Amino acid sequence: MHPNLKLENIRNVLIRQEETIIFALVERAQFKQNEIIYSSAGIPIPDFDGSFVDYILRGTEVLHATIRRYTSPDEHPFFKDLPDPVLPAEAYDYPIKKTDININNHIKDIYINKILTAMCVAGDDGQYGSSAICDVAALQALSKRIHYGKFVAESKFLSDKETYLSLIKAKDKAAIREKITNKNVEKRLIKRVALKAATYGKEIDLTAPEQENQKQKICPQLVADIYEKWLIPLTKDVEVDYLMARGC
Amino acid sequence: MHPNLKLENIRNVLIRQEETIIFALVERAQFKQNEIIYSSAGIPIPDFDGSFVDYILRGTEVLHATIRRYTSPDEHPFFKDLPDPVLPAEAYDYPIKKTDININNHIKDIYINKILTAMCVAGDDGQYGSSAICDVAALQALSKRIHYGKFVAESKFLSDKETYLSLIKAKDKAAIREKITNKNVEKRLIKRVALKAATYGKEIDLTAPEQENQKQKICPQLVADIYEKWLIPLTKDVEVDYLMARGC
């Protein structure tokens, strides 16, 4: 089996991504919600049809596309019509099947309308650029994690081809979802990310009494909820979609 | 006094920037040194004179310039000839004197040749894009922190105008440096960032024995050294330069 498809290696990648996601959320949580940056009418950008955040996100993707970011099997852009790489194409290892599965629009919607509203203090602090730059980092990290479901699904498929093939043939999505689910792994994951959020979001103040050091930049339970309500189910959506698209 | 110039508020900004810096360093530390991305000859980019990292850094600055990042008094670009903002100019509060002090070239040199070599495992893991994107975040955070010395200097100046004016007039840089130095604050800062690095760089593994959880993604002493050897002295360089340029 390709090393990138060994379930143990995949789990290590996903575990390391937790830090990236939590750091990005902690960084964004220092600013207020700043609703204005998420609507097209909020801060109109000349010659651009979209929100302030869309403008920064698309501009970042345009730049990253030129250095081949989106030719990598674990990267998925939020925007279409990005420029071609300026670098020669690289012979990427592509251990999964190519599909056009990309649920970034859905991820962006949940990030803006569910995660940010729960995570950031309501209101406007004028920190639009800083907030948007944190948003780009967070969205890219969330997208990468969720679409890594393709690797997870391919790995699981290879470990029990026969069963998966019969479920795919029967188009039994519910049974596929059931089969890819490992409740114990999920429980451990949720416990772990809550602990990570508590640790990485801890205020450190040498002069404050011990108790005050318990202040948190982000609520650990919120991070656990984000994983339980959104990241895990969305990753499973990608896994199921991938297996259905994969066919035999 | 302008609220952004109150020393207590400035210290709070600098303290919050520590998290941003440490998160960026921890993120970069997961990849190897990848020397190739720092030399112009390493990965030649068509129609671009510079390294792979320069290409990403400049591209990011071009984008951020269009949304006015570098009109803010606490932001300094690494590159010149950036485009004008596409957004109308904002009436920024500008509580410090305008100067053309920008030591980003020096900061980039130290980051690449001192910090990265001490922080990252030697060698090449092929993670060029990911490394470069972490570098951009780290360089921007370091630059912001160091150039915040302008605010620090203005604040200190206003608190004792008479003494500073006589030192500036005498061009006594050594005495200015002596006067802006607060050894106790520095000692606390170094202790605090080591503790932050130990906390935010901690490996969290629910299944590992307690002892193994002591593994670190980045050496806390290294972060303390980075502050002691580079960030604090460079901030003081900016403070002294600022006061000399400020004049009366």
Short mmCIF file of C-alpha atoms in Angstrom, two decimals:
data_model
loop_
_atom_site.label_atom_id
_atom_site.label_comp_id
_atom_site.label_asym_id
_atom_site.label_seq_id
_atom_site.Cartn_x
_atom_site.Cartn_y
_atom_site.Cartn_z
CA MET A 1 0.00 0.00 0.00
CA HIS A 2 1.20 3.54 -0.78
CA PRO A 3 2.61 5.01 2.47
CA ASN A 4 0.25 8.01 2.20
CA LEU A 5 -2.65 5.58 2.36
CA LYS A 6 -1.66 3.72 5.51
CA LEU A 7 -4.34 4.56 8.03
CA GLU A 8 -1.76 5.17 10.73
CA ASN A 9 0.08 7.73 8.57
CA ILE A 10 -3.19 9.39 7.61
CA ARG A 11 -4.17 9.68 11.27
CA ASN A 12 -0.81 11.32 12.05
CA VAL A 13 -1.39 13.87 9.30
CA LEU A 14 -4.88 14.62 10.61
CA ILE A 15 -3.57 14.92 14.17
CA ARG A 16 -0.90 17.42 13.12
CA GLN A 17 -3.54 19.38 11.20
CA GLU A 18 -5.41 19.85 14.50
CA GLU A 19 -2.68 22.23 15.68
CA THR A 20 -2.85 24.22 12.47
CA ILE A 21 -6.64 24.49 12.75
CA ILE A 22 -6.62 25.41 16.44
CA PHE A 23 -3.83 27.99 16.02
CA ALA A 24 -5.79 29.58 13.16
CA LEU A 25 -8.99 29.69 15.23
CA VAL A 26 -7.20 31.14 18.27
CA GLU A 27 -5.69 33.82 16.04
CA ARG A 28 -9.05 34.74 14.51
CA ALA A 29 -10.76 34.74 17.93
CA GLN A 30 -8.74 37.78 19.03
CA PHE A 31 -10.83 39.95 16.69
CA LYS A 32 -14.54 40.67 16.72
CA GLN A 33 -16.95 39.14 14.20
CA ASN A 34 -16.63 42.09 11.79
CA GLU A 35 -19.67 41.01 9.77
CA ILE A 36 -19.05 43.69 7.18
CA ILE A 37 -16.17 41.75 5.62
CA TYR A 38 -18.38 38.77 4.68
CA SER A 39 -21.00 40.46 2.52
CA SER A 40 -20.53 41.76 -1.01
CA ALA A 41 -22.24 44.99 -0.10
CA GLY A 42 -20.15 45.45 3.05
CA ILE A 43 -16.88 46.78 1.66
CA PRO A 44 -17.28 47.12 -2.10
CA ILE A 45 -14.04 46.38 -3.95
CA PRO A 46 -13.64 48.04 -7.36
CA ASP A 47 -13.87 45.52 -10.22
CA PHE A 48 -14.50 42.63 -7.85
CA ASP A 49 -17.76 40.84 -7.28
CA GLY A 50 -17.66 39.45 -3.77
CA SER A 51 -16.91 40.23 -0.16
CA PHE A 52 -13.70 41.66 1.29
CA VAL A 53 -12.78 38.18 2.56
CA ASP A 54 -13.51 36.68 -0.86
CA TYR A 55 -11.15 39.24 -2.36
CA ILE A 56 -8.28 38.25 -0.05
CA LEU A 57 -9.06 34.55 -0.32
CA ARG A 58 -9.19 34.63 -4.10
CA GLY A 59 -6.06 36.79 -4.34
CA THR A 60 -4.21 34.34 -2.09
CA GLU A 61 -5.39 31.39 -4.21
CA VAL A 62 -4.32 33.15 -7.40
CA LEU A 63 -0.83 33.54 -5.96
CA HIS A 64 -0.65 30.01 -4.56
CA ALA A 65 -1.97 28.53 -7.80
CA THR A 66 1.05 29.96 -9.61
CA ILE A 67 3.32 27.81 -7.45
CA ARG A 68 1.22 24.69 -8.09
CA ARG A 69 -0.61 24.48 -4.76
CA TYR A 70 -3.75 23.09 -6.34
CA THR A 71 -2.05 20.39 -8.33
CA SER A 72 -1.36 18.63 -5.04
CA PRO A 73 -3.92 15.90 -4.28
CA ASP A 74 -4.59 17.26 -0.76
CA GLU A 75 -5.34 20.86 -1.76
CA HIS A 76 -8.66 22.24 -2.99
CA PRO A 77 -9.27 25.85 -4.02
CA PHE A 78 -12.34 27.88 -3.04
CA PHE A 79 -12.35 29.68 -6.39
CA LYS A 80 -12.42 28.57 -10.00
CA ASP A 81 -10.52 30.00 -12.97
CA LEU A 82 -7.23 30.30 -11.14
CA PRO A 83 -4.09 30.92 -13.20
CA ASP A 84 -1.82 28.12 -14.37
CA PRO A 85 1.37 27.45 -12.42
CA VAL A 86 4.42 29.47 -13.46
CA LEU A 87 6.56 26.53 -12.39
CA PRO A 88 6.80 23.39 -14.49
CA ALA A 89 4.33 20.71 -13.45
CA GLU A 90 5.64 18.35 -10.84
CA ALA A 91 5.17 14.60 -11.03
CA TYR A 92 3.03 14.42 -7.91
CA ASP A 93 2.37 11.14 -6.26
CA TYR A 94 -1.35 10.78 -6.72
CA PRO A 95 -2.38 7.82 -4.61
CA ILE A 96 -6.12 8.55 -4.72
CA LYS A 97 -8.55 8.56 -7.63
CA LYS A 98 -9.09 11.92 -9.29
CA THR A 99 -12.59 13.23 -8.67
CA ASP A 100 -14.10 16.70 -8.81
CA ILE A 101 -15.37 16.56 -5.24
CA ASN A 102 -14.91 19.96 -3.63
CA ILE A 103 -17.21 21.08 -0.81
CA ASN A 104 -15.42 24.36 -0.08
CA ASN A 105 -18.53 26.48 -0.65
CA HIS A 106 -20.29 24.51 2.05
CA ILE A 107 -17.23 24.76 4.34
CA LYS A 108 -17.07 28.54 3.86
CA ASP A 109 -20.76 28.87 4.64
CA ILE A 110 -20.42 26.90 7.88
CA TYR A 111 -17.26 28.72 8.86
CA ILE A 112 -18.82 32.16 8.45
CA ASN A 113 -22.30 31.45 9.69
CA LYS A 114 -21.74 28.86 12.41
CA ILE A 115 -18.13 28.83 13.58
CA LEU A 116 -17.31 32.56 13.53
CA THR A 117 -20.58 33.57 15.15
CA ALA A 118 -19.98 31.10 17.99
CA MET A 119 -16.28 31.87 18.33
CA CYS A 120 -15.87 35.65 18.01
CA VAL A 121 -17.26 38.43 20.11
CA ALA A 122 -20.11 40.12 18.23
CA GLY A 123 -19.41 43.58 16.85
CA ASP A 124 -16.91 45.46 14.78
CA ASP A 125 -13.38 46.37 15.87
CA GLY A 126 -12.21 47.68 12.49
CA GLN A 127 -9.57 44.93 12.20
CA TYR A 128 -10.76 43.91 8.75
CA GLY A 129 -7.47 43.04 7.10
CA SER A 130 -6.15 41.11 10.08
CA SER A 131 -9.43 39.22 10.46
CA ALA A 132 -9.56 38.35 6.77
CA ILE A 133 -5.97 37.07 6.76
CA CYS A 134 -6.80 34.82 9.74
CA ASP A 135 -9.92 33.67 7.90
CA VAL A 136 -7.86 32.61 4.90
CA ALA A 137 -5.54 30.54 7.11
CA ALA A 138 -8.49 28.97 8.94
CA LEU A 139 -10.48 28.20 5.77
CA GLN A 140 -7.47 26.64 4.07
CA ALA A 141 -6.74 24.49 7.13
CA LEU A 142 -10.38 23.37 7.46
CA SER A 143 -10.64 22.61 3.74
CA LYS A 144 -7.46 20.54 3.80
CA ARG A 145 -8.61 18.56 6.80
CA ILE A 146 -12.06 17.84 5.44
CA HIS A 147 -10.92 16.88 1.94
CA TYR A 148 -8.33 14.58 3.48
CA GLY A 149 -11.39 12.35 3.74
CA LYS A 150 -10.48 11.22 0.23
CA PHE A 151 -7.26 9.66 1.54
CA VAL A 152 -9.11 8.19 4.52
CA ALA A 153 -11.74 6.67 2.24
CA GLU A 154 -9.24 5.24 -0.22
CA SER A 155 -7.32 3.65 2.63
CA LYS A 156 -10.45 2.10 4.13
CA PHE A 157 -11.57 0.93 0.70
CA LEU A 158 -8.29 -0.88 0.07
CA SER A 159 -8.49 -2.60 3.43
CA ASP A 160 -11.85 -4.23 2.62
CA LYS A 161 -12.45 -3.92 -1.08
CA GLU A 162 -15.10 -6.59 -1.33
CA THR A 163 -17.54 -5.11 1.18
CA TYR A 164 -17.07 -1.56 -0.11
CA LEU A 165 -17.58 -2.64 -3.71
CA SER A 166 -20.88 -4.30 -2.89
CA LEU A 167 -22.10 -1.24 -0.94
CA ILE A 168 -21.03 1.13 -3.71
CA LYS A 169 -22.75 -1.06 -6.29
CA ALA A 170 -25.92 -1.04 -4.19
CA LYS A 171 -25.57 2.77 -3.80
CA ASP A 172 -26.16 2.23 -0.11
CA LYS A 173 -24.72 5.51 1.20
CA ALA A 174 -26.09 4.98 4.70
CA ALA A 175 -24.32 1.64 5.01
CA ILE A 176 -21.09 3.13 3.64
CA ARG A 177 -21.27 5.91 6.22
CA GLU A 178 -21.89 3.35 8.92
CA LYS A 179 -18.93 1.27 7.78
CA ILE A 180 -16.44 4.16 7.68
CA THR A 181 -17.45 5.31 11.16
CA ASN A 182 -15.30 4.42 14.13
CA LYS A 183 -17.01 5.84 17.21
CA ASN A 184 -14.04 5.17 19.50
CA VAL A 185 -11.65 7.05 17.25
CA GLU A 186 -14.10 9.95 17.09
CA LYS A 187 -14.49 10.08 20.86
CA ARG A 188 -10.74 10.13 21.38
CA LEU A 189 -10.36 12.80 18.71
CA ILE A 190 -12.95 15.08 20.32
CA LYS A 191 -11.35 14.64 23.73
CA ARG A 192 -7.93 15.36 22.26
CA VAL A 193 -8.89 18.54 20.42
CA ALA A 194 -10.60 19.91 23.53
CA LEU A 195 -7.37 19.32 25.46
CA LYS A 196 -5.32 20.89 22.67
CA ALA A 197 -7.59 23.94 22.56
CA ALA A 198 -7.33 24.28 26.35
CA THR A 199 -3.52 24.10 26.12
CA TYR A 200 -2.87 26.20 23.02
CA GLY A 201 -5.52 28.78 23.91
CA LYS A 202 -4.29 29.27 27.47
CA GLU A 203 -3.43 32.77 28.63
CA ILE A 204 0.08 32.84 30.09
CA ASP A 205 0.65 35.68 32.50
CA LEU A 206 3.56 35.40 34.90
CA THR A 207 2.27 38.21 37.08
CA ALA A 208 -1.32 37.01 37.44
CA PRO A 209 -2.40 34.69 40.26
CA GLU A 210 -2.52 31.00 39.27
CA GLN A 211 -6.30 31.07 38.93
CA GLU A 212 -6.31 33.90 36.42
CA ASN A 213 -4.00 31.91 34.22
CA GLN A 214 -6.97 29.67 33.50
CA LYS A 215 -8.34 32.34 31.18
CA GLN A 216 -8.74 31.01 27.66
CA LYS A 217 -8.51 32.71 24.29
CA ILE A 218 -10.97 30.20 22.88
CA CYS A 219 -13.45 27.91 24.60
CA PRO A 220 -12.15 24.30 24.47
CA GLN A 221 -15.70 22.95 24.35
CA LEU A 222 -16.38 25.11 21.30
CA VAL A 223 -13.45 23.52 19.48
CA ALA A 224 -14.72 20.07 20.48
CA ASP A 225 -18.16 21.06 19.16
CA ILE A 226 -16.71 22.33 15.88
CA TYR A 227 -15.11 18.94 15.34
CA GLU A 228 -18.15 16.98 16.44
CA LYS A 229 -20.78 19.00 14.59
CA TRP A 230 -18.89 20.04 11.48
CA LEU A 231 -15.43 18.69 10.81
CA ILE A 232 -16.12 15.01 11.45
CA PRO A 233 -19.47 14.87 9.59
CA LEU A 234 -18.13 16.92 6.66
CA THR A 235 -15.08 14.67 6.39
CA LYS A 236 -17.47 11.70 6.28
CA ASP A 237 -19.49 13.44 3.55
CA VAL A 238 -16.30 13.66 1.51
CA GLU A 239 -15.47 10.02 2.26
CA VAL A 240 -18.89 8.80 1.14
CA ASP A 241 -18.92 11.03 -1.95
CA TYR A 242 -15.44 9.86 -2.83
CA LEU A 243 -16.31 6.19 -2.52
CA MET A 244 -19.47 6.65 -4.62
CA ALA A 245 -17.48 8.53 -7.26
CA ARG A 246 -14.64 6.10 -7.08
CA GLY A 247 -16.80 3.24 -8.22
CA CYS A 248 -14.81 0.08 -8.60
CA MET B 1 -1.76 60.79 25.54
CA HIS B 2 -3.09 58.84 22.57
CA PRO B 3 -4.34 55.44 23.87
CA ASN B 4 -2.08 53.58 21.41
CA LEU B 5 0.90 55.27 23.05
CA LYS B 6 0.15 54.29 26.64
CA LEU B 7 2.96 51.98 27.63
CA GLU B 8 0.53 49.55 29.25
CA ASN B 9 -1.48 49.24 26.02
CA ILE B 10 1.67 48.86 23.97
CA ARG B 11 2.87 46.07 26.27
CA ASN B 12 -0.46 44.27 25.85
CA VAL B 13 -0.14 44.45 22.07
CA LEU B 14 3.41 43.11 22.24
CA ILE B 15 2.33 40.32 24.60
CA ARG B 16 -0.47 39.23 22.26
CA GLN B 17 1.98 39.29 19.34
CA GLU B 18 4.05 36.67 21.19
CA GLU B 19 1.34 34.08 20.50
CA THR B 20 1.26 34.98 16.83
CA ILE B 21 5.04 34.70 16.59
CA ILE B 22 5.24 31.43 18.51
CA PHE B 23 2.36 29.84 16.56
CA ALA B 24 4.08 30.81 13.30
CA LEU B 25 7.41 29.37 14.45
CA VAL B 26 5.78 26.12 15.67
CA GLU B 27 4.05 25.80 12.30
CA ARG B 28 7.28 26.34 10.36
CA ALA B 29 9.20 23.95 12.63
CA GLN B 30 7.18 20.96 11.37
CA PHE B 31 9.06 21.18 8.05
CA LYS B 32 12.74 20.75 7.32
CA GLN B 33 15.02 23.69 6.50
CA ASN B 34 14.46 23.33 2.74
CA GLU B 35 17.39 25.61 1.90
CA ILE B 36 16.54 25.56 -1.79
CA ILE B 37 13.63 27.97 -1.30
CA TYR B 38 15.85 30.77 0.02
CA SER B 39 18.30 31.21 -2.85
CA SER B 40 17.55 32.80 -6.19
CA ALA B 41 19.24 29.94 -8.00
CA GLY B 42 17.34 27.31 -5.99
CA ILE B 43 13.95 27.29 -7.70
CA PRO B 44 14.10 29.75 -10.58
CA ILE B 45 10.77 31.49 -11.14
CA PRO B 46 10.10 32.74 -14.68
CA ASP B 47 10.19 36.55 -14.88
CA PHE B 48 11.06 36.92 -11.23
CA ASP B 49 14.39 37.86 -9.75
CA GLY B 50 14.57 36.32 -6.31
CA SER B 51 14.04 33.18 -4.30
CA PHE B 52 10.89 31.04 -4.08
CA VAL B 53 10.16 32.55 -0.66
CA ASP B 54 10.69 36.07 -2.05
CA TYR B 55 8.17 35.27 -4.75
CA ILE B 56 5.49 34.23 -2.26
CA LEU B 57 6.34 37.04 0.15
CA ARG B 58 6.23 39.68 -2.56
CA GLY B 59 3.02 38.25 -4.06
CA THR B 60 1.40 38.33 -0.63
CA GLU B 61 2.51 41.92 -0.09
CA VAL B 62 1.20 42.94 -3.51
CA LEU B 63 -2.21 41.55 -2.53
CA HIS B 64 -2.21 43.02 0.96
CA ALA B 65 -1.05 46.41 -0.34
CA THR B 66 -4.22 46.62 -2.43
CA ILE B 67 -6.29 46.51 0.76
CA ARG B 68 -4.15 49.21 2.41
CA ARG B 69 -2.11 47.04 4.76
CA TYR B 70 0.96 49.22 4.45
CA THR B 71 -0.80 52.50 5.09
CA SER B 72 -1.22 51.35 8.68
CA PRO B 73 1.45 52.78 11.00
CA ASP B 74 2.30 49.35 12.44
CA GLU B 75 2.90 47.55 9.13
CA HIS B 76 6.11 47.56 7.08
CA PRO B 77 6.56 45.78 3.74
CA PHE B 78 9.62 43.74 2.78
CA PHE B 79 9.35 44.88 -0.85
CA LYS B 80 9.23 48.23 -2.58
CA ASP B 81 7.11 49.29 -5.55
CA LEU B 82 3.93 47.69 -4.27
CA PRO B 83 0.65 48.64 -5.94
CA ASP B 84 -1.62 51.36 -4.64
CA PRO B 85 -4.65 50.37 -2.59
CA VAL B 86 -7.82 49.61 -4.54
CA LEU B 87 -9.79 50.84 -1.57
CA PRO B 88 -10.10 54.55 -0.79
CA ALA B 89 -7.48 55.75 1.69
CA GLU B 90 -8.56 55.51 5.28
CA ALA B 91 -8.00 58.29 7.76
CA TYR B 92 -5.67 56.26 9.95
CA ASP B 93 -4.83 57.38 13.39
CA TYR B 94 -1.14 58.06 13.10
CA PRO B 95 0.10 58.64 16.62
CA ILE B 96 3.80 58.31 15.77
CA LYS B 97 6.03 60.45 13.57
CA LYS B 98 6.39 59.29 9.98
CA THR B 99 9.88 58.03 9.26
CA ASP B 100 11.27 55.74 6.59
CA ILE B 101 12.79 53.33 9.11
CA ASN B 102 12.34 49.79 7.84
CA ILE B 103 14.79 47.05 8.87
CA ASN B 104 12.97 44.19 7.16
CA ASN B 105 15.98 43.19 5.05
CA HIS B 106 17.96 42.70 8.22
CA ILE B 107 15.05 40.81 9.83
CA LYS B 108 14.75 38.50 6.83
CA ASP B 109 18.48 37.81 6.88
CA ILE B 110 18.40 36.87 10.57
CA TYR B 111 15.24 34.80 10.17
CA ILE B 112 16.70 32.74 7.33
CA ASN B 113 20.29 32.45 8.49
CA LYS B 114 19.95 32.32 12.26
CA ILE B 115 16.44 31.39 13.32
CA LEU B 116 15.51 28.79 10.70
CA THR B 117 18.85 27.02 10.90
CA ALA B 118 18.51 26.71 14.67
CA MET B 119 14.82 25.81 14.61
CA CYS B 120 14.27 23.40 11.72
CA VAL B 121 15.74 19.98 11.11
CA ALA B 122 18.41 20.22 8.40
CA GLY B 123 17.53 18.75 5.04
CA ASP B 124 14.86 18.85 2.40
CA ASP B 125 11.37 17.34 2.73
CA GLY B 126 9.96 18.78 -0.48
CA GLN B 127 7.38 20.86 1.44
CA TYR B 128 8.37 24.07 -0.31
CA GLY B 129 5.00 25.75 -0.62
CA SER B 130 3.93 24.95 2.92
CA SER B 131 7.28 26.09 4.32
CA ALA B 132 7.18 29.34 2.36
CA ILE B 133 3.64 30.14 3.50
CA CYS B 134 4.72 29.61 7.12
CA ASP B 135 7.75 31.82 6.46
CA VAL B 136 5.53 34.65 5.24
CA ALA B 137 3.42 34.46 8.41
CA ALA B 138 6.53 34.33 10.62
CA LEU B 139 8.32 37.18 8.83
CA GLN B 140 5.24 39.41 8.95
CA ALA B 141 4.78 38.71 12.66
CA LEU B 142 8.45 39.36 13.45
CA SER B 143 8.48 42.56 11.38
CA LYS B 144 5.38 43.88 13.10
CA ARG B 145 6.79 43.16 16.54
CA ILE B 146 10.15 44.72 15.88
CA HIS B 147 8.81 47.86 14.19
CA TYR B 148 6.38 48.31 17.06
CA GLY B 149 9.50 49.77 18.64
CA LYS B 150 8.40 53.03 17.05
CA PHE B 151 5.33 53.11 19.28
CA VAL B 152 7.39 52.07 22.29
CA ALA B 153 9.92 54.83 21.61
CA GLU B 154 7.29 57.52 21.07
CA SER B 155 5.62 56.55 24.32
CA LYS B 156 8.87 56.65 26.26
CA PHE B 157 9.79 59.96 24.63
CA LEU B 158 6.54 61.58 25.68
CA SER B 159 6.99 60.38 29.25
CA ASP B 160 10.34 62.21 29.60
CA LYS B 161 10.70 64.66 26.76
CA GLU B 162 13.38 66.76 28.31
CA THR B 163 15.95 64.01 28.85
CA TYR B 164 15.31 62.43 25.46
CA LEU B 165 15.60 65.76 23.68
CA SER B 166 18.99 66.45 25.21
CA LEU B 167 20.24 62.94 24.33
CA ILE B 168 18.93 63.23 20.77
CA LYS B 169 20.54 66.63 20.42
CA ALA B 170 23.83 65.20 21.66
CA LYS B 171 23.39 62.25 19.24
CA ASP B 172 24.24 60.00 22.17
CA LYS B 173 22.84 56.74 20.87
CA ALA B 174 24.42 54.65 23.60
CA ALA B 175 22.78 56.75 26.29
CA ILE B 176 19.42 56.58 24.48
CA ARG B 177 19.72 52.80 24.30
CA GLU B 178 20.56 52.68 27.97
CA LYS B 179 17.59 54.87 28.85
CA ILE B 180 15.02 52.84 26.88
CA THR B 181 16.23 49.58 28.44
CA ASN B 182 14.29 48.03 31.27
CA LYS B 183 16.16 44.88 32.31
CA ASN B 184 13.38 43.65 34.59
CA VAL B 185 10.78 43.86 31.84
CA GLU B 186 13.15 42.01 29.51
CA LYS B 187 13.79 39.24 32.02
CA ARG B 188 10.06 38.73 32.58
CA LEU B 189 9.45 38.75 28.85
CA ILE B 190 12.08 36.07 28.18
CA LYS B 191 10.70 33.90 30.97
CA ARG B 192 7.17 34.36 29.65
CA VAL B 193 7.93 33.47 26.03
CA ALA B 194 9.80 30.33 27.12
CA LEU B 195 6.73 29.28 29.09
CA LYS B 196 4.46 30.11 26.16
CA ALA B 197 6.64 28.12 23.76
CA ALA B 198 6.61 25.17 26.18
CA THR B 199 2.81 25.35 26.40
CA TYR B 200 1.89 26.07 22.78
CA GLY B 201 4.52 23.70 21.41
CA LYS B 202 3.52 20.78 23.61
CA GLU B 203 2.63 17.49 21.98
CA ILE B 204 -0.77 16.32 23.18
CA ASP B 205 -1.27 12.58 22.87
CA LEU B 206 -4.00 10.98 24.94
CA THR B 207 -2.65 7.48 24.36
CA ALA B 208 0.98 8.18 25.24
CA PRO B 209 2.32 7.81 28.78
CA GLU B 210 2.48 11.07 30.73
CA GLN B 211 6.22 11.35 30.18
CA GLU B 212 5.99 11.17 26.41
CA ASN B 213 3.61 14.10 26.45
CA GLN B 214 6.58 16.24 27.37
CA LYS B 215 7.72 16.09 23.74
CA GLN B 216 7.93 19.54 22.22
CA LYS B 217 7.42 20.77 18.67
CA ILE B 218 9.87 23.58 19.32
CA CYS B 219 12.51 24.05 21.99
CA PRO B 220 11.31 26.64 24.56
CA GLN B 221 14.88 27.75 25.21
CA LEU B 222 15.29 28.45 21.50
CA VAL B 223 12.29 30.78 21.53
CA ALA B 224 13.71 32.51 24.61
CA ASP B 225 17.04 32.86 22.77
CA ILE B 226 15.33 34.26 19.66
CA TYR B 227 13.79 36.98 21.81
CA GLU B 228 16.95 37.65 23.78
CA LYS B 229 19.40 37.62 20.88
CA TRP B 230 17.28 39.07 18.09
CA LEU B 231 13.82 40.40 18.80
CA ILE B 232 14.66 42.54 21.82
CA PRO B 233 17.89 44.06 20.41
CA LEU B 234 16.29 44.66 16.99
CA THR B 235 13.31 46.37 18.60
CA LYS B 236 15.75 48.58 20.47
CA ASP B 237 17.55 49.37 17.21
CA VAL B 238 14.23 50.59 15.84
CA GLU B 239 13.56 52.57 19.01
CA VAL B 240 16.92 54.33 18.86
CA ASP B 241 16.69 54.96 15.11
CA TYR B 242 13.18 56.29 15.56
CA LEU B 243 14.19 58.69 18.33
CA MET B 244 17.17 59.94 16.33
CA ALA B 245 14.97 60.45 13.25
CA ARG B 246 12.20 61.98 15.31
CA GLY B 247 14.38 64.83 16.41
CA CYS B 248 12.44 67.24 18.50
#
